[in-house]
Amino acid sequence: MSPILEKFTTHLKNTLRDAILSARLHRHASIEPVDVIRSLVLQRGSMGAEVIWKSGYTRPSSEIPMRRTAVETDHVDTMLTNAWSKFSESTQHAILRAAMTAVRLKHRYIGTEHLLSGLLNPQIDADIRTFLREHRVRTQDIEKHLQIVLKSTSKFPEITRIFADRPSRHPVDHDGMDASEEHPSALEFFATDMTSDHYQQHVDPVIGRESEIERMIHILCRRTKNNPVLIGEPGVGKTAIVEGLAKRILQHEVPPILTNKRVLNLDLSLVVAGTMYRGEFEGRMKQIIDELREDPNVILFIDEMHMLVGAGSTSGSMDAANILKPALAKGQISVVGATTYDEYRKYIESDAALERRFQPVVVDELSPEDALTVLRGIKPYYEQFHHVTIDDSAIQASVELSTRYLQDKLLPDKAIDVLDEAASRLRVNEDIDPLSKTIETFERDLKHLRGEKIHAVEQEQYQEALQIKKREQMIMEKLAELHQQQQSRTTKSLGTVTAEDIAHVVSRITKIPLMEITATEKEQLRNLDTEIKKYLIGQNDAVESVASFVKRSRAGLSHANRPTASFMFLGPTGVGKTELAKLLARTVFKDEKALIRIDMSEFSESFQASKLLGAPAGYVGYKEGGKLTETVRRRPYSVVLFDEIEKAHPDIFNLLLQILDEGHLTDATGKNINFKNTIVV
């Protein structure tokens, strides 16, 4: 039994030890399954015991608790080995079934939950059934809870028990053999090494962020509070800066104090996953911190650092942030965080003790010139991945058009997105070739032949199996030849990504017609008044005035931070004011749906302004978005028509001041809505 004992958890060993004592107490000739389950119930804190107690276990008042004899941990293994022959045959089978269950579930240990499964399956012992009935426990409830536990337990559960006896990060046994393989490392399981060659193969170069990386290096070299946190809007490249630091460490381009350091990216969601009982999450975090203390050459990177606050917290337990605080303050571990302004203010700044342990490094959006440099630096990686050639005009267009039309994203992220999608579009259009279909057909035939071959061998038709094997070999040779042809094709460029491809992608993202983005806009604007006059008769002066102003605005002869144009249409009912607004949407934006009509007669009271901006915090409809702001955010290129504006309350006119003067409006949730590409009527 000695080899299998090494896989037993401490709770399981204690359960079997107490079962021996229970058998003596009840004067059993051998150790029966009922002795095992009687001692298992008393192992509070173990998974097996928790399952039984959760299933409704109640202890009768007449029951006398079993008196335990103290046995040193070192002697438990010897005690169990010597007493193995005293275990009844049914008990031995239950223990072996527990081991087989652990192997089947690919668990690295054998615990009390596996033992409970072995005791209940395939058939419950009569004495166990009686014991459970006396304690008002239904076997169906136990099996239901046990099934949930066994399924949801990850292959790295009860981490504190697994690592309990591990004295150091790289333990060496008495024979000089490295024993670390027997005990998995928490950091290796929950984190990814960003300084490894394999990881860096898939990382693009970091360009234009030298000052941020230098500032981060200075903070990491401090004696205490050596924990930088990168703060910036989504898409500015916070994670890329840490990847750039890892690349510098790998290439030995850092000060001597950081040489041989490793940057590990912690997956916080994986740490939380599978922690069902109190203390499991804290045990995992404690083990991670202990390993960081023992290995000073590790820098821990936590992306979305605000998730630390509240992570793993239940009633009466600590979250990840509070567990980390003592080690962070003393400089025993080095942590790099990354989060956005909003999340930093909401979660980190509100906890002064956590905030003072981190040094903020602000990451601003790149300028268009720096974004161009970044795109030119990563161009070869995208050319190699998509098998295309990217023209320099495409790079310039991706920066210019994304800056102009994609206002809700930041550089360089939005320019890279546009370039990547344009290359992907070209590749997908060129990728469909008959060779791929031929390879797919041969692979299906090969799979079918292998199934026939296995069937022939099972039927002992060996001659037929040999014939099938020859056909299989011929198909494999043909497949190898086809794969070689396909490989030679993929090395060739499938085409060139141009500025027109970039314009096409931006057009599809923003729903703006392609001609609006490209140079053909001049032709469109030249005939704007003529196009409107076809549908609106008798208002030539008004049409020419509107068309003239739109042309000047599109030519760049207007304020850059204001709407494209703003008009006040005056006149009696039925002369064509609303119709002209509809025609503007159809001719300028090439879509009648580009008209956002707000009936101002609905806003005759001052409090109804919340309908336009969204309800304030604490009111019904909060976070749902306003009628005006949400519509413009989804369709930034449109005509905004405030119809029957004379019926609106005077206080609502104050909202128009911000739109017409600054070209933006802030909604109830604090989002900045851009009106610079709208025509306000």
PDB file of C-alpha atoms in Angstrom, residues 324-580:
ATOM      1  CA  LEU A 324      -1.390  41.117  -1.177  1.00  0.00           C
ATOM      2  CA  LYS A 325      -1.092  44.348   0.866  1.00  0.00           C
ATOM      3  CA  PRO A 326       1.430  43.234   3.545  1.00  0.00           C
ATOM      4  CA  ALA A 327       3.861  41.735   1.021  1.00  0.00           C
ATOM      5  CA  LEU A 328       3.550  44.783  -1.273  1.00  0.00           C
ATOM      6  CA  ALA A 329       4.292  47.300   1.494  1.00  0.00           C
ATOM      7  CA  LYS A 330       7.499  45.575   2.628  1.00  0.00           C
ATOM      8  CA  GLY A 331       8.897  45.247  -0.899  1.00  0.00           C
ATOM      9  CA  GLN A 332       9.048  41.461  -0.525  1.00  0.00           C
ATOM     10  CA  ILE A 333       7.365  40.966  -3.894  1.00  0.00           C
ATOM     11  CA  SER A 334       7.293  43.032  -7.082  1.00  0.00           C
ATOM     12  CA  VAL A 335       3.971  43.500  -8.892  1.00  0.00           C
ATOM     13  CA  VAL A 336       3.140  45.377 -12.105  1.00  0.00           C
ATOM     14  CA  GLY A 337      -0.507  46.316 -12.638  1.00  0.00           C
ATOM     15  CA  ALA A 338      -2.510  47.701 -15.550  1.00  0.00           C
ATOM     16  CA  THR A 339      -5.959  49.295 -15.470  1.00  0.00           C
ATOM     17  CA  THR A 340      -8.024  52.136 -16.937  1.00  0.00           C
ATOM     18  CA  TYR A 341      -8.611  55.592 -15.438  1.00  0.00           C
ATOM     19  CA  ASP A 342     -12.213  54.821 -14.515  1.00  0.00           C
ATOM     20  CA  GLU A 343     -11.438  51.491 -12.850  1.00  0.00           C
ATOM     21  CA  TYR A 344      -8.411  52.970 -11.027  1.00  0.00           C
ATOM     22  CA  ARG A 345     -10.524  55.791  -9.603  1.00  0.00           C
ATOM     23  CA  LYS A 346     -13.401  53.467  -8.689  1.00  0.00           C
ATOM     24  CA  TYR A 347     -11.493  50.554  -7.121  1.00  0.00           C
ATOM     25  CA  ILE A 348      -7.881  51.542  -6.357  1.00  0.00           C
ATOM     26  CA  GLU A 349      -8.138  55.195  -5.270  1.00  0.00           C
ATOM     27  CA  SER A 350     -11.060  54.352  -2.991  1.00  0.00           C
ATOM     28  CA  ASP A 351      -8.704  52.038  -1.047  1.00  0.00           C
ATOM     29  CA  ALA A 352      -5.953  54.378   0.181  1.00  0.00           C
ATOM     30  CA  ALA A 353      -3.905  51.527   1.681  1.00  0.00           C
ATOM     31  CA  LEU A 354      -3.789  49.763  -1.688  1.00  0.00           C
ATOM     32  CA  GLU A 355      -3.184  52.953  -3.682  1.00  0.00           C
ATOM     33  CA  ARG A 356      -0.066  53.977  -1.708  1.00  0.00           C
ATOM     34  CA  ARG A 357       1.604  50.649  -2.443  1.00  0.00           C
ATOM     35  CA  PHE A 358       1.557  51.289  -6.217  1.00  0.00           C
ATOM     36  CA  GLN A 359       3.321  53.991  -8.234  1.00  0.00           C
ATOM     37  CA  PRO A 360       1.152  55.222 -11.156  1.00  0.00           C
ATOM     38  CA  VAL A 361       2.598  55.398 -14.684  1.00  0.00           C
ATOM     39  CA  VAL A 362       0.233  57.299 -16.987  1.00  0.00           C
ATOM     40  CA  VAL A 363       0.022  55.943 -20.550  1.00  0.00           C
ATOM     41  CA  ASP A 364      -1.369  58.546 -22.966  1.00  0.00           C
ATOM     42  CA  GLU A 365      -2.730  57.979 -26.455  1.00  0.00           C
ATOM     43  CA  LEU A 366      -0.077  57.998 -29.185  1.00  0.00           C
ATOM     44  CA  SER A 367       0.044  60.906 -31.620  1.00  0.00           C
ATOM     45  CA  PRO A 368      -0.762  60.136 -35.297  1.00  0.00           C
ATOM     46  CA  GLU A 369       2.959  60.475 -36.126  1.00  0.00           C
ATOM     47  CA  ASP A 370       3.944  57.912 -33.463  1.00  0.00           C
ATOM     48  CA  ALA A 371       1.087  55.643 -34.562  1.00  0.00           C
ATOM     49  CA  LEU A 372       2.498  55.713 -38.112  1.00  0.00           C
ATOM     50  CA  THR A 373       5.887  54.622 -36.747  1.00  0.00           C
ATOM     51  CA  VAL A 374       4.241  51.793 -34.789  1.00  0.00           C
ATOM     52  CA  LEU A 375       2.336  50.523 -37.833  1.00  0.00           C
ATOM     53  CA  ARG A 376       5.443  50.611 -40.019  1.00  0.00           C
ATOM     54  CA  GLY A 377       7.282  48.620 -37.336  1.00  0.00           C
ATOM     55  CA  ILE A 378       4.669  45.860 -37.090  1.00  0.00           C
ATOM     56  CA  LYS A 379       3.883  45.778 -40.837  1.00  0.00           C
ATOM     57  CA  PRO A 380       6.144  42.735 -41.570  1.00  0.00           C
ATOM     58  CA  TYR A 381       4.324  40.648 -38.930  1.00  0.00           C
ATOM     59  CA  TYR A 382       0.917  41.272 -40.515  1.00  0.00           C
ATOM     60  CA  GLU A 383       2.299  40.694 -44.019  1.00  0.00           C
ATOM     61  CA  GLN A 384       3.714  37.350 -42.920  1.00  0.00           C
ATOM     62  CA  PHE A 385       0.517  36.288 -41.138  1.00  0.00           C
ATOM     63  CA  HIS A 386      -1.932  37.250 -43.898  1.00  0.00           C
ATOM     64  CA  HIS A 387       0.444  36.493 -46.847  1.00  0.00           C
ATOM     65  CA  VAL A 388      -0.184  39.936 -48.328  1.00  0.00           C
ATOM     66  CA  THR A 389       1.856  43.046 -49.105  1.00  0.00           C
ATOM     67  CA  ILE A 390       0.851  46.218 -47.251  1.00  0.00           C
ATOM     68  CA  ASP A 391       1.415  49.448 -49.163  1.00  0.00           C
ATOM     69  CA  ASP A 392       2.665  52.504 -47.265  1.00  0.00           C
ATOM     70  CA  SER A 393      -0.393  54.438 -48.453  1.00  0.00           C
ATOM     71  CA  ALA A 394      -2.545  51.870 -46.619  1.00  0.00           C
ATOM     72  CA  ILE A 395      -0.656  52.545 -43.377  1.00  0.00           C
ATOM     73  CA  GLN A 396      -1.142  56.301 -43.724  1.00  0.00           C
ATOM     74  CA  ALA A 397      -4.811  55.849 -44.605  1.00  0.00           C
ATOM     75  CA  SER A 398      -5.416  53.566 -41.610  1.00  0.00           C
ATOM     76  CA  VAL A 399      -4.100  56.249 -39.228  1.00  0.00           C
ATOM     77  CA  GLU A 400      -5.814  59.198 -40.943  1.00  0.00           C
ATOM     78  CA  LEU A 401      -9.201  57.562 -41.505  1.00  0.00           C
ATOM     79  CA  SER A 402      -9.362  55.897 -38.081  1.00  0.00           C
ATOM     80  CA  THR A 403      -8.479  59.227 -36.422  1.00  0.00           C
ATOM     81  CA  ARG A 404     -11.177  61.035 -38.395  1.00  0.00           C
ATOM     82  CA  TYR A 405     -14.009  58.503 -38.360  1.00  0.00           C
ATOM     83  CA  LEU A 406     -13.479  56.162 -35.364  1.00  0.00           C
ATOM     84  CA  GLN A 407     -13.849  58.666 -32.551  1.00  0.00           C
ATOM     85  CA  ASP A 408     -14.739  56.173 -29.816  1.00  0.00           C
ATOM     86  CA  LYS A 409     -11.414  54.288 -29.986  1.00  0.00           C
ATOM     87  CA  LEU A 410      -7.804  55.299 -29.393  1.00  0.00           C
ATOM     88  CA  LEU A 411      -4.531  55.101 -31.303  1.00  0.00           C
ATOM     89  CA  PRO A 412      -2.706  52.866 -32.078  1.00  0.00           C
ATOM     90  CA  ASP A 413      -5.406  50.261 -31.382  1.00  0.00           C
ATOM     91  CA  LYS A 414      -7.974  51.546 -33.875  1.00  0.00           C
ATOM     92  CA  ALA A 415      -5.428  51.979 -36.696  1.00  0.00           C
ATOM     93  CA  ILE A 416      -4.111  48.432 -36.144  1.00  0.00           C
ATOM     94  CA  ASP A 417      -7.687  47.081 -36.112  1.00  0.00           C
ATOM     95  CA  VAL A 418      -8.470  48.690 -39.471  1.00  0.00           C
ATOM     96  CA  LEU A 419      -5.206  47.512 -41.061  1.00  0.00           C
ATOM     97  CA  ASP A 420      -5.635  43.965 -39.733  1.00  0.00           C
ATOM     98  CA  GLU A 421      -9.215  43.721 -40.998  1.00  0.00           C
ATOM     99  CA  ALA A 422      -8.278  45.063 -44.443  1.00  0.00           C
ATOM    100  CA  ALA A 423      -5.515  42.437 -44.758  1.00  0.00           C
ATOM    101  CA  SER A 424      -7.892  39.747 -43.488  1.00  0.00           C
ATOM    102  CA  ARG A 425     -10.541  40.764 -46.046  1.00  0.00           C
ATOM    103  CA  LEU A 426      -8.034  40.486 -48.895  1.00  0.00           C
ATOM    104  CA  ARG A 427      -6.790  37.116 -47.662  1.00  0.00           C
ATOM    105  CA  VAL A 428     -10.283  35.636 -47.235  1.00  0.00           C
ATOM    106  CA  ASN A 429     -11.297  36.681 -50.750  1.00  0.00           C
ATOM    107  CA  GLU A 430      -8.195  35.010 -52.207  1.00  0.00           C
ATOM    108  CA  ASP A 431      -8.082  31.956 -49.923  1.00  0.00           C
ATOM    109  CA  ILE A 432     -10.902  29.953 -51.519  1.00  0.00           C
ATOM    110  CA  ASP A 433      -9.139  27.595 -53.950  1.00  0.00           C
ATOM    111  CA  PRO A 434      -9.889  24.069 -55.246  1.00  0.00           C
ATOM    112  CA  LEU A 435      -6.670  22.681 -53.705  1.00  0.00           C
ATOM    113  CA  SER A 436      -8.053  23.064 -50.160  1.00  0.00           C
ATOM    114  CA  LYS A 437     -11.217  21.196 -51.135  1.00  0.00           C
ATOM    115  CA  THR A 438      -9.137  18.370 -52.662  1.00  0.00           C
ATOM    116  CA  ILE A 439      -7.086  18.043 -49.459  1.00  0.00           C
ATOM    117  CA  GLU A 440     -10.280  17.980 -47.383  1.00  0.00           C
ATOM    118  CA  THR A 441     -11.711  15.169 -49.566  1.00  0.00           C
ATOM    119  CA  PHE A 442      -8.545  13.059 -49.226  1.00  0.00           C
ATOM    120  CA  GLU A 443      -8.501  13.570 -45.433  1.00  0.00           C
ATOM    121  CA  ARG A 444     -12.112  12.352 -45.200  1.00  0.00           C
ATOM    122  CA  ASP A 445     -11.224   9.266 -47.272  1.00  0.00           C
ATOM    123  CA  LEU A 446      -8.205   8.600 -45.049  1.00  0.00           C
ATOM    124  CA  LYS A 447     -10.318   8.766 -41.884  1.00  0.00           C
ATOM    125  CA  HIS A 448     -12.875   6.374 -43.417  1.00  0.00           C
ATOM    126  CA  LEU A 449     -10.157   3.882 -44.467  1.00  0.00           C
ATOM    127  CA  ARG A 450      -8.640   3.849 -40.985  1.00  0.00           C
ATOM    128  CA  GLY A 451     -12.041   2.990 -39.534  1.00  0.00           C
ATOM    129  CA  GLU A 452     -12.429   0.137 -42.043  1.00  0.00           C
ATOM    130  CA  LYS A 453      -8.934  -1.145 -41.209  1.00  0.00           C
ATOM    131  CA  ILE A 454      -9.668  -1.284 -37.463  1.00  0.00           C
ATOM    132  CA  HIS A 455     -12.965  -3.061 -38.154  1.00  0.00           C
ATOM    133  CA  ALA A 456     -11.205  -5.629 -40.390  1.00  0.00           C
ATOM    134  CA  VAL A 457      -8.596  -6.371 -37.696  1.00  0.00           C
ATOM    135  CA  GLU A 458     -11.329  -6.805 -35.066  1.00  0.00           C
ATOM    136  CA  GLN A 459     -13.065  -9.306 -37.404  1.00  0.00           C
ATOM    137  CA  GLU A 460      -9.674 -11.072 -37.903  1.00  0.00           C
ATOM    138  CA  GLN A 461      -9.779 -10.325 -41.661  1.00  0.00           C
ATOM    139  CA  TYR A 462      -6.046  -9.610 -41.817  1.00  0.00           C
ATOM    140  CA  GLN A 463      -5.682  -9.935 -45.605  1.00  0.00           C
ATOM    141  CA  GLU A 464      -8.329  -7.275 -46.180  1.00  0.00           C
ATOM    142  CA  ALA A 465      -6.694  -5.073 -43.520  1.00  0.00           C
ATOM    143  CA  LEU A 466      -3.363  -5.256 -45.423  1.00  0.00           C
ATOM    144  CA  GLN A 467      -5.098  -4.172 -48.657  1.00  0.00           C
ATOM    145  CA  ILE A 468      -6.706  -1.229 -46.855  1.00  0.00           C
ATOM    146  CA  LYS A 469      -3.317  -0.275 -45.372  1.00  0.00           C
ATOM    147  CA  LYS A 470      -1.785  -0.083 -48.889  1.00  0.00           C
ATOM    148  CA  ARG A 471      -4.594   2.246 -50.024  1.00  0.00           C
ATOM    149  CA  GLU A 472      -4.092   4.288 -46.856  1.00  0.00           C
ATOM    150  CA  GLN A 473      -0.373   4.641 -47.627  1.00  0.00           C
ATOM    151  CA  MET A 474      -1.121   5.861 -51.176  1.00  0.00           C
ATOM    152  CA  ILE A 475      -3.538   8.522 -49.897  1.00  0.00           C
ATOM    153  CA  MET A 476      -0.997   9.683 -47.277  1.00  0.00           C
ATOM    154  CA  GLU A 477       1.667  10.134 -49.983  1.00  0.00           C
ATOM    155  CA  LYS A 478      -0.786  12.097 -52.132  1.00  0.00           C
ATOM    156  CA  LEU A 479      -1.742  14.256 -49.136  1.00  0.00           C
ATOM    157  CA  ALA A 480       1.908  15.046 -48.392  1.00  0.00           C
ATOM    158  CA  GLU A 481       2.358  16.165 -52.008  1.00  0.00           C
ATOM    159  CA  LEU A 482      -0.767  18.364 -51.886  1.00  0.00           C
ATOM    160  CA  HIS A 483       0.303  19.931 -48.571  1.00  0.00           C
ATOM    161  CA  GLN A 484       3.677  20.785 -50.110  1.00  0.00           C
ATOM    162  CA  GLN A 485       1.923  22.481 -53.051  1.00  0.00           C
ATOM    163  CA  GLN A 486      -0.282  24.421 -50.641  1.00  0.00           C
ATOM    164  CA  GLN A 487       2.743  25.493 -48.593  1.00  0.00           C
ATOM    165  CA  SER A 488       4.492  26.833 -51.694  1.00  0.00           C
ATOM    166  CA  ARG A 489       1.350  28.799 -52.572  1.00  0.00           C
ATOM    167  CA  THR A 490       1.009  30.389 -49.135  1.00  0.00           C
ATOM    168  CA  THR A 491       4.547  31.780 -49.309  1.00  0.00           C
ATOM    169  CA  LYS A 492       3.459  33.893 -52.283  1.00  0.00           C
ATOM    170  CA  SER A 493       1.705  37.220 -51.711  1.00  0.00           C
ATOM    171  CA  LEU A 494      -2.056  37.060 -52.209  1.00  0.00           C
ATOM    172  CA  GLY A 495      -2.236  40.742 -53.117  1.00  0.00           C
ATOM    173  CA  THR A 496      -1.519  44.263 -51.908  1.00  0.00           C
ATOM    174  CA  VAL A 497      -3.467  46.167 -49.259  1.00  0.00           C
ATOM    175  CA  THR A 498      -4.018  49.721 -50.516  1.00  0.00           C
ATOM    176  CA  ALA A 499      -5.616  52.895 -49.170  1.00  0.00           C
ATOM    177  CA  GLU A 500      -8.832  51.951 -50.982  1.00  0.00           C
ATOM    178  CA  ASP A 501      -9.024  48.688 -49.000  1.00  0.00           C
ATOM    179  CA  ILE A 502      -8.643  50.671 -45.774  1.00  0.00           C
ATOM    180  CA  ALA A 503     -11.418  53.056 -46.867  1.00  0.00           C
ATOM    181  CA  HIS A 504     -13.683  50.096 -47.631  1.00  0.00           C
ATOM    182  CA  VAL A 505     -13.173  48.671 -44.105  1.00  0.00           C
ATOM    183  CA  VAL A 506     -13.785  52.043 -42.420  1.00  0.00           C
ATOM    184  CA  SER A 507     -16.912  52.430 -44.540  1.00  0.00           C
ATOM    185  CA  ARG A 508     -18.270  49.094 -43.340  1.00  0.00           C
ATOM    186  CA  ILE A 509     -17.465  49.877 -39.682  1.00  0.00           C
ATOM    187  CA  THR A 510     -18.999  53.369 -39.634  1.00  0.00           C
ATOM    188  CA  LYS A 511     -21.829  52.725 -42.165  1.00  0.00           C
ATOM    189  CA  ILE A 512     -20.602  55.761 -44.156  1.00  0.00           C
ATOM    190  CA  PRO A 513     -20.782  55.302 -47.956  1.00  0.00           C
ATOM    191  CA  LEU A 514     -17.415  54.565 -49.544  1.00  0.00           C
ATOM    192  CA  MET A 515     -17.530  57.647 -51.773  1.00  0.00           C
ATOM    193  CA  GLU A 516     -17.890  59.763 -48.629  1.00  0.00           C
ATOM    194  CA  ILE A 517     -14.489  58.611 -47.406  1.00  0.00           C
ATOM    195  CA  THR A 518     -12.590  58.658 -50.704  1.00  0.00           C
ATOM    196  CA  ALA A 519     -11.741  61.559 -52.986  1.00  0.00           C
ATOM    197  CA  THR A 520     -14.996  61.195 -54.987  1.00  0.00           C
ATOM    198  CA  GLU A 521     -16.694  63.273 -52.286  1.00  0.00           C
ATOM    199  CA  LYS A 522     -15.802  66.371 -54.329  1.00  0.00           C
ATOM    200  CA  GLU A 523     -18.004  65.195 -57.191  1.00  0.00           C
ATOM    201  CA  GLN A 524     -20.810  64.430 -54.789  1.00  0.00           C
ATOM    202  CA  LEU A 525     -20.717  67.863 -53.100  1.00  0.00           C
ATOM    203  CA  ARG A 526     -20.442  69.753 -56.388  1.00  0.00           C
ATOM    204  CA  ASN A 527     -23.944  68.631 -57.385  1.00  0.00           C
ATOM    205  CA  LEU A 528     -25.475  68.721 -53.885  1.00  0.00           C
ATOM    206  CA  ASP A 529     -27.920  71.591 -54.497  1.00  0.00           C
ATOM    207  CA  THR A 530     -28.978  70.187 -57.881  1.00  0.00           C
ATOM    208  CA  GLU A 531     -29.684  66.795 -56.305  1.00  0.00           C
ATOM    209  CA  ILE A 532     -31.842  68.323 -53.534  1.00  0.00           C
ATOM    210  CA  LYS A 533     -33.788  70.560 -55.982  1.00  0.00           C
ATOM    211  CA  LYS A 534     -34.961  67.447 -57.841  1.00  0.00           C
ATOM    212  CA  TYR A 535     -37.102  66.526 -54.836  1.00  0.00           C
ATOM    213  CA  LEU A 536     -37.839  69.927 -53.204  1.00  0.00           C
ATOM    214  CA  ILE A 537     -39.602  72.370 -55.517  1.00  0.00           C
ATOM    215  CA  GLY A 538     -39.911  76.110 -54.905  1.00  0.00           C
ATOM    216  CA  GLN A 539     -37.287  76.502 -52.145  1.00  0.00           C
ATOM    217  CA  ASN A 540     -34.246  77.259 -54.307  1.00  0.00           C
ATOM    218  CA  ASP A 541     -32.836  80.010 -52.055  1.00  0.00           C
ATOM    219  CA  ALA A 542     -32.989  77.845 -48.940  1.00  0.00           C
ATOM    220  CA  VAL A 543     -31.500  74.840 -50.751  1.00  0.00           C
ATOM    221  CA  GLU A 544     -28.608  76.870 -52.196  1.00  0.00           C
ATOM    222  CA  SER A 545     -27.813  78.399 -48.776  1.00  0.00           C
ATOM    223  CA  VAL A 546     -27.771  74.983 -47.097  1.00  0.00           C
ATOM    224  CA  ALA A 547     -25.694  73.375 -49.879  1.00  0.00           C
ATOM    225  CA  SER A 548     -23.209  76.265 -49.864  1.00  0.00           C
ATOM    226  CA  PHE A 549     -22.583  75.960 -46.117  1.00  0.00           C
ATOM    227  CA  VAL A 550     -22.177  72.157 -46.274  1.00  0.00           C
ATOM    228  CA  LYS A 551     -19.627  72.542 -49.111  1.00  0.00           C
ATOM    229  CA  ARG A 552     -17.595  75.100 -47.113  1.00  0.00           C
ATOM    230  CA  SER A 553     -17.640  72.864 -44.054  1.00  0.00           C
ATOM    231  CA  ARG A 554     -16.514  69.795 -46.022  1.00  0.00           C
ATOM    232  CA  ALA A 555     -13.732  71.850 -47.609  1.00  0.00           C
ATOM    233  CA  GLY A 556     -12.344  72.534 -44.122  1.00  0.00           C
ATOM    234  CA  LEU A 557     -13.436  76.186 -43.946  1.00  0.00           C
ATOM    235  CA  SER A 558     -15.290  75.783 -40.648  1.00  0.00           C
ATOM    236  CA  HIS A 559     -14.541  75.274 -36.960  1.00  0.00           C
ATOM    237  CA  ALA A 560     -12.984  71.830 -36.428  1.00  0.00           C
ATOM    238  CA  ASN A 561     -14.620  71.259 -33.013  1.00  0.00           C
ATOM    239  CA  ARG A 562     -18.178  72.064 -34.026  1.00  0.00           C
ATOM    240  CA  PRO A 563     -20.821  70.075 -35.931  1.00  0.00           C
ATOM    241  CA  THR A 564     -20.417  69.871 -39.719  1.00  0.00           C
ATOM    242  CA  ALA A 565     -23.248  72.394 -40.061  1.00  0.00           C
ATOM    243  CA  SER A 566     -26.063  73.825 -37.928  1.00  0.00           C
ATOM    244  CA  PHE A 567     -29.237  75.350 -39.369  1.00  0.00           C
ATOM    245  CA  MET A 568     -32.446  76.948 -38.076  1.00  0.00           C
ATOM    246  CA  PHE A 569     -35.278  76.327 -40.547  1.00  0.00           C
ATOM    247  CA  LEU A 570     -38.085  78.910 -40.138  1.00  0.00           C
ATOM    248  CA  GLY A 571     -41.451  79.011 -41.874  1.00  0.00           C
ATOM    249  CA  PRO A 572     -45.129  78.117 -41.644  1.00  0.00           C
ATOM    250  CA  THR A 573     -46.420  74.563 -41.529  1.00  0.00           C
ATOM    251  CA  GLY A 574     -46.110  72.517 -44.727  1.00  0.00           C
ATOM    252  CA  VAL A 575     -43.446  74.518 -46.621  1.00  0.00           C
ATOM    253  CA  GLY A 576     -40.852  71.695 -46.513  1.00  0.00           C
ATOM    254  CA  LYS A 577     -38.669  72.216 -43.421  1.00  0.00           C
ATOM    255  CA  THR A 578     -38.698  68.576 -42.309  1.00  0.00           C
ATOM    256  CA  GLU A 579     -38.524  67.382 -45.926  1.00  0.00           C
ATOM    257  CA  LEU A 580     -35.310  69.371 -46.487  1.00  0.00           C
TER     258      LEU A 580
END
